[in-house]
JSON list of C-alpha atoms in Angstrom, two decimals:
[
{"chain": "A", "resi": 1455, "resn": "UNK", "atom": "CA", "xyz": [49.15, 155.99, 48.69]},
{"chain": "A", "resi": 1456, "resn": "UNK", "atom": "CA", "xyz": [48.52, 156.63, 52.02]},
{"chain": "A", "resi": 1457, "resn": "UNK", "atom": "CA", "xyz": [49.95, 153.86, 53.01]},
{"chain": "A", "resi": 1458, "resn": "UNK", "atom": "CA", "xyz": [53.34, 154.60, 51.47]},
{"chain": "A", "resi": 1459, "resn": "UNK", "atom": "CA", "xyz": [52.57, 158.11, 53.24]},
{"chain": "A", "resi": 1460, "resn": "UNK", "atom": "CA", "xyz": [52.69, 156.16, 56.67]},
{"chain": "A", "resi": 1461, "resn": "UNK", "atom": "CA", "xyz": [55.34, 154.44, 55.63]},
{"chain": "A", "resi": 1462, "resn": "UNK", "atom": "CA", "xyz": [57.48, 157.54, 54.70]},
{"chain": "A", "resi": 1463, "resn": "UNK", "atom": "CA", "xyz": [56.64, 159.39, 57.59]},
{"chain": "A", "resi": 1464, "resn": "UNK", "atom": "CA", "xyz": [57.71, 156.55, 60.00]},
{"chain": "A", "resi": 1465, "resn": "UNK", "atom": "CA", "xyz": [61.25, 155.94, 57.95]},
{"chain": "A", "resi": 1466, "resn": "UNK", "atom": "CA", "xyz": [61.58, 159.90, 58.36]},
{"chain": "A", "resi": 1467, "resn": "UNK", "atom": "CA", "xyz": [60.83, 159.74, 62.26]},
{"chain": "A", "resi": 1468, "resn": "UNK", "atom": "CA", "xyz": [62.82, 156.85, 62.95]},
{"chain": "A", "resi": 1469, "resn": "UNK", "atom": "CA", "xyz": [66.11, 158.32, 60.81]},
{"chain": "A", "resi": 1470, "resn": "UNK", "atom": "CA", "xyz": [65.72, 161.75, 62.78]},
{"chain": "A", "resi": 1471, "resn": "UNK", "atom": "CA", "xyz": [65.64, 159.63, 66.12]},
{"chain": "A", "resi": 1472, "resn": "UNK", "atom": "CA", "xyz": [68.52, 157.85, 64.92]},
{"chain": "A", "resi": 1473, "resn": "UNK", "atom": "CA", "xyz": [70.18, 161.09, 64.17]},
{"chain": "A", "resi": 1474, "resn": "UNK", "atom": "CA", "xyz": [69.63, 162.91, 67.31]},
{"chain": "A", "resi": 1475, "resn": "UNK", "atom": "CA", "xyz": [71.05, 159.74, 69.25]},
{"chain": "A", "resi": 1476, "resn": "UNK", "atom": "CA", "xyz": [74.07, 159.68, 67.30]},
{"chain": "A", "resi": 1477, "resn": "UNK", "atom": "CA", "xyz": [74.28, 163.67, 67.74]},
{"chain": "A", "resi": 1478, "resn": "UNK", "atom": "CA", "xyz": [73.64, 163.04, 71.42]},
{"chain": "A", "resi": 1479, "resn": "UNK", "atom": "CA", "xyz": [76.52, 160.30, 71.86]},
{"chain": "A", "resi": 1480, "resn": "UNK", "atom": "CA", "xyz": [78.55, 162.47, 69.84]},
{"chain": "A", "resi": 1481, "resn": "UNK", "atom": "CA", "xyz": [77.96, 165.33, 72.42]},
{"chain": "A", "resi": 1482, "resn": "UNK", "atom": "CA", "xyz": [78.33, 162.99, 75.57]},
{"chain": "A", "resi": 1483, "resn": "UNK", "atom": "CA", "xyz": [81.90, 161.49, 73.58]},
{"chain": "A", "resi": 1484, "resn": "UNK", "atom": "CA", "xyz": [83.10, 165.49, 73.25]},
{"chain": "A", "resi": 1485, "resn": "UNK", "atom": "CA", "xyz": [82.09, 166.16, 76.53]},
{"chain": "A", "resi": 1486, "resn": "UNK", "atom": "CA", "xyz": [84.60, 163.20, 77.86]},
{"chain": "A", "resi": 1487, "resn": "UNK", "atom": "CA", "xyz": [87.36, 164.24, 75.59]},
{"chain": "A", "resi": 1488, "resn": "UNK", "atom": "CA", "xyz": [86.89, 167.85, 76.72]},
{"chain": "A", "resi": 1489, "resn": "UNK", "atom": "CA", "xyz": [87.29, 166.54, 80.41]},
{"chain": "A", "resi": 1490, "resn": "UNK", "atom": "CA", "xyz": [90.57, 164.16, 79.37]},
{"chain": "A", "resi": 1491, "resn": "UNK", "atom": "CA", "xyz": [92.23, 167.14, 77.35]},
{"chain": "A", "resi": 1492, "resn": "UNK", "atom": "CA", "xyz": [91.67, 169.87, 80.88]},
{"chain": "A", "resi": 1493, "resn": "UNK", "atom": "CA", "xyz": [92.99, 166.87, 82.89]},
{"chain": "A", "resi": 1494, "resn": "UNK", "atom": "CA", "xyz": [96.18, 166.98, 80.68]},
{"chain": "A", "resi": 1495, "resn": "UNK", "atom": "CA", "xyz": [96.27, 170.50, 80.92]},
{"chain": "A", "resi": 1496, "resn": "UNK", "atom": "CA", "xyz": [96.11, 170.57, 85.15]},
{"chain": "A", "resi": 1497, "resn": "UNK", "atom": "CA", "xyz": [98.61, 167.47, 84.40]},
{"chain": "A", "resi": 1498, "resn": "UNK", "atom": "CA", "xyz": [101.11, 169.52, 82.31]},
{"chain": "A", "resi": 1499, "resn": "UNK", "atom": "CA", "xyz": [100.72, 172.39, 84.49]},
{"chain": "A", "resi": 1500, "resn": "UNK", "atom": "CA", "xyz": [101.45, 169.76, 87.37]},
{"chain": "A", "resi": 1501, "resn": "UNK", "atom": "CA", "xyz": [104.59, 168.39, 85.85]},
{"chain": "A", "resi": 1502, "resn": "UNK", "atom": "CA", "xyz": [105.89, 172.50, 84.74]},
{"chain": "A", "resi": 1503, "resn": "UNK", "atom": "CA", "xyz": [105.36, 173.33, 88.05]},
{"chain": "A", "resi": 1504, "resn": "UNK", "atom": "CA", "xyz": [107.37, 170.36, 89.40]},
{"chain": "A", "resi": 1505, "resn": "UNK", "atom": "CA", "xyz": [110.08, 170.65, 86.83]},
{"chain": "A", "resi": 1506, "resn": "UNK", "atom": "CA", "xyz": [110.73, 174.49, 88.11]},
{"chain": "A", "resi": 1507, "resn": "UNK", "atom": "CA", "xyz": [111.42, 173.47, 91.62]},
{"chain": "A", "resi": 1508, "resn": "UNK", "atom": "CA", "xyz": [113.63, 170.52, 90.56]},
{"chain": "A", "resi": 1509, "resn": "UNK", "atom": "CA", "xyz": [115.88, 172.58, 87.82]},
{"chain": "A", "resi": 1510, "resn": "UNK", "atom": "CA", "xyz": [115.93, 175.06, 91.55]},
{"chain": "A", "resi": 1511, "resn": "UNK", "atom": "CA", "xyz": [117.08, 172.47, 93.22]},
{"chain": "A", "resi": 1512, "resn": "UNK", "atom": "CA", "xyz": [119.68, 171.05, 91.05]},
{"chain": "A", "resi": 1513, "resn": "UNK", "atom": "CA", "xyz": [121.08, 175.14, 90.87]},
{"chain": "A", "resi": 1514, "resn": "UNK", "atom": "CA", "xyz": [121.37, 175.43, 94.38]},
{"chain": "A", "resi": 1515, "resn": "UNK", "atom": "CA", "xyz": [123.40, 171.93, 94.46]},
{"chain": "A", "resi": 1516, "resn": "UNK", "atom": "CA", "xyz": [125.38, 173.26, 91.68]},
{"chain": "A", "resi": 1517, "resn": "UNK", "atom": "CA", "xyz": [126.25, 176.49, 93.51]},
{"chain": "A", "resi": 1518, "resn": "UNK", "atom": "CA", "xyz": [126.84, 174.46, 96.70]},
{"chain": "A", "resi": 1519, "resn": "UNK", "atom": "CA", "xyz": [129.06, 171.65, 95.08]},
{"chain": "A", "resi": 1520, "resn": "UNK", "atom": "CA", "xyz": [131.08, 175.12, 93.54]},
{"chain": "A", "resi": 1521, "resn": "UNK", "atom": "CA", "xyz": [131.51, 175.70, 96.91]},
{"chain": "A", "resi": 1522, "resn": "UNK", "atom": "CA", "xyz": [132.65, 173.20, 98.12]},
{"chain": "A", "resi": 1523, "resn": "UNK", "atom": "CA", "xyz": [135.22, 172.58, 95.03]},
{"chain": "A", "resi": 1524, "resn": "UNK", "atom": "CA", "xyz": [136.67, 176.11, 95.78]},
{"chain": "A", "resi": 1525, "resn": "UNK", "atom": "CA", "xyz": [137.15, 175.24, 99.51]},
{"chain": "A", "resi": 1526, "resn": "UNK", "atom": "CA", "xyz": [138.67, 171.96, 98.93]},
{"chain": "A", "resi": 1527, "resn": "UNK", "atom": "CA", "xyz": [140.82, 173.88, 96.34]},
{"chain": "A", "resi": 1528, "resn": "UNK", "atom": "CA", "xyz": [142.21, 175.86, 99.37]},
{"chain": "A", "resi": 1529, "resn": "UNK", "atom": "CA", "xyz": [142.54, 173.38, 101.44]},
{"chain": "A", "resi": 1530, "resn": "UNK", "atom": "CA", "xyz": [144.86, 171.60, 98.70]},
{"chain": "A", "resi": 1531, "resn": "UNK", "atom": "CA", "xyz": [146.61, 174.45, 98.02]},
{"chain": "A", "resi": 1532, "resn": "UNK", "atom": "CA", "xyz": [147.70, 174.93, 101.56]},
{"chain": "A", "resi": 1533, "resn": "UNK", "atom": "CA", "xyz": [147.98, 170.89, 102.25]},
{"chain": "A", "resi": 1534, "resn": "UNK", "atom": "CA", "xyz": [150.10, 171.53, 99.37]},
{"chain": "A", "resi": 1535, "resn": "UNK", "atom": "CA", "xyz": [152.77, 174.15, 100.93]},
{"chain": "A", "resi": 1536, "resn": "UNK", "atom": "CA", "xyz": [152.00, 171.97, 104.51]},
{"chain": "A", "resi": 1537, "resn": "UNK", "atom": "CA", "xyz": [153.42, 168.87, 102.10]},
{"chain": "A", "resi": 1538, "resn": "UNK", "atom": "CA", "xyz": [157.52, 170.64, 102.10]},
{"chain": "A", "resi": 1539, "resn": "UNK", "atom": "CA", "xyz": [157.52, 169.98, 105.75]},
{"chain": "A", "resi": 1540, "resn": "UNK", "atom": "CA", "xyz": [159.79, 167.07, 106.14]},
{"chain": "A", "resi": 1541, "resn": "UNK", "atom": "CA", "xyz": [158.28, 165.95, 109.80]},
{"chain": "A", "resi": 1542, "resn": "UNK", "atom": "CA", "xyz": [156.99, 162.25, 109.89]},
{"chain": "A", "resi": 1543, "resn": "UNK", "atom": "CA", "xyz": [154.58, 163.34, 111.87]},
{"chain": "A", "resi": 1544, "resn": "UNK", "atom": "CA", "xyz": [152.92, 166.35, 110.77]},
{"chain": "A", "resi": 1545, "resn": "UNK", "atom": "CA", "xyz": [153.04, 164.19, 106.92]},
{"chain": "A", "resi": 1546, "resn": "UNK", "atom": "CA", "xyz": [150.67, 161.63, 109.06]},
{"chain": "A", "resi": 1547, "resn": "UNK", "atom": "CA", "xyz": [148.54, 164.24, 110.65]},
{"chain": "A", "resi": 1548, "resn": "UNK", "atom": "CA", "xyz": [148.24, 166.03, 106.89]},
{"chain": "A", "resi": 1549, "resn": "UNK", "atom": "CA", "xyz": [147.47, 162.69, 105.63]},
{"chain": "A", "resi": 1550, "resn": "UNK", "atom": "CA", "xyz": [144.95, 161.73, 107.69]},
{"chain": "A", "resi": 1551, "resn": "UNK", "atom": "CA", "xyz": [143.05, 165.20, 107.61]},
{"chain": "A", "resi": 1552, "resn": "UNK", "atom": "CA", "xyz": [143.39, 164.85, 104.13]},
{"chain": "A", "resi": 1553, "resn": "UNK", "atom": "CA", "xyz": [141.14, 161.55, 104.50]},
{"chain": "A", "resi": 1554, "resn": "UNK", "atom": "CA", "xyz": [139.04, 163.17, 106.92]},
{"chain": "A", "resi": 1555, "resn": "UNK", "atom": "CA", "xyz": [137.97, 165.46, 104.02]},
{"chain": "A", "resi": 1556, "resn": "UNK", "atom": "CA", "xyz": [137.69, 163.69, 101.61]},
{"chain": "A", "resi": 1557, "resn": "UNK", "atom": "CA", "xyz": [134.68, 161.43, 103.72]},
{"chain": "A", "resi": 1558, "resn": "UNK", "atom": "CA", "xyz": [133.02, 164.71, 104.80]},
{"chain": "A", "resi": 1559, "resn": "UNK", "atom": "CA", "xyz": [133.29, 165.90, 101.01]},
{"chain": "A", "resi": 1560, "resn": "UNK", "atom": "CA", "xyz": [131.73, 162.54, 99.82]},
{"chain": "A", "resi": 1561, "resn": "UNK", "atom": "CA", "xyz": [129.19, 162.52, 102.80]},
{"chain": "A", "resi": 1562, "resn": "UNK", "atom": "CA", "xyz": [127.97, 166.37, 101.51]},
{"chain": "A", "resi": 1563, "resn": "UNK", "atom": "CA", "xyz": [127.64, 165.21, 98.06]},
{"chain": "A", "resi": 1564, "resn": "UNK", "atom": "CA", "xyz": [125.72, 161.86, 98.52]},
{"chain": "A", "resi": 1565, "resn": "UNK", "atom": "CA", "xyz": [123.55, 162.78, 101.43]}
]
């Protein structure tokens, strides 16, 4: 009997140590995933932050490329009345301004 005493009390003490290890790796494994999920937070927070200035950016190029659609606009409007002139020459000049801007308006859009 009191050998089946000692033999209890050891399969008690061992399944309690075996239980606090497993609570203990359990611990350490919710301590890592607490670290992963804050370091997807400062991640998302990261990425929001990056978004904001990009969507910024791509409204300022919006309101520039309006800009530049309303100049070129004029400029077509009066290359238009310019285009009744019946000189050779001032068709040429026209003509070749007219490529002139069109470069510079590609160059401000792709650069």
């Amino acid at each position: 009997s009191n050998q089946d005493d000692n033999e209890d009390t050891s399969f008690i003490t061992q399944n309690h140590a075996s239980a606090q290890l497993m609570m203990q790796q359990q611990d350490e494994t919710l301590d890592e995933l607490d670290d992963a999920v804050m370091r997807v937070g400062h991640m998302a927070g990261d990425i929001n932050e990056e978004l904001g200035h990009q969507n910024k950016m791509l409204n300022e190029l919006e309101d520039d490329l309006d800009n530049v659609e309303e100049q070129l606009g004029l400029v077509m409007g009066k290359l238009a009345k310019l285009m009744k002139t019946k000189s050779k020459w001032q068709l040429g000049t026209i003509l070749i301004l007219s490529l002139i801007v069109m470069v510079l308006f590609f160059l401000v859009i792709y650069t």
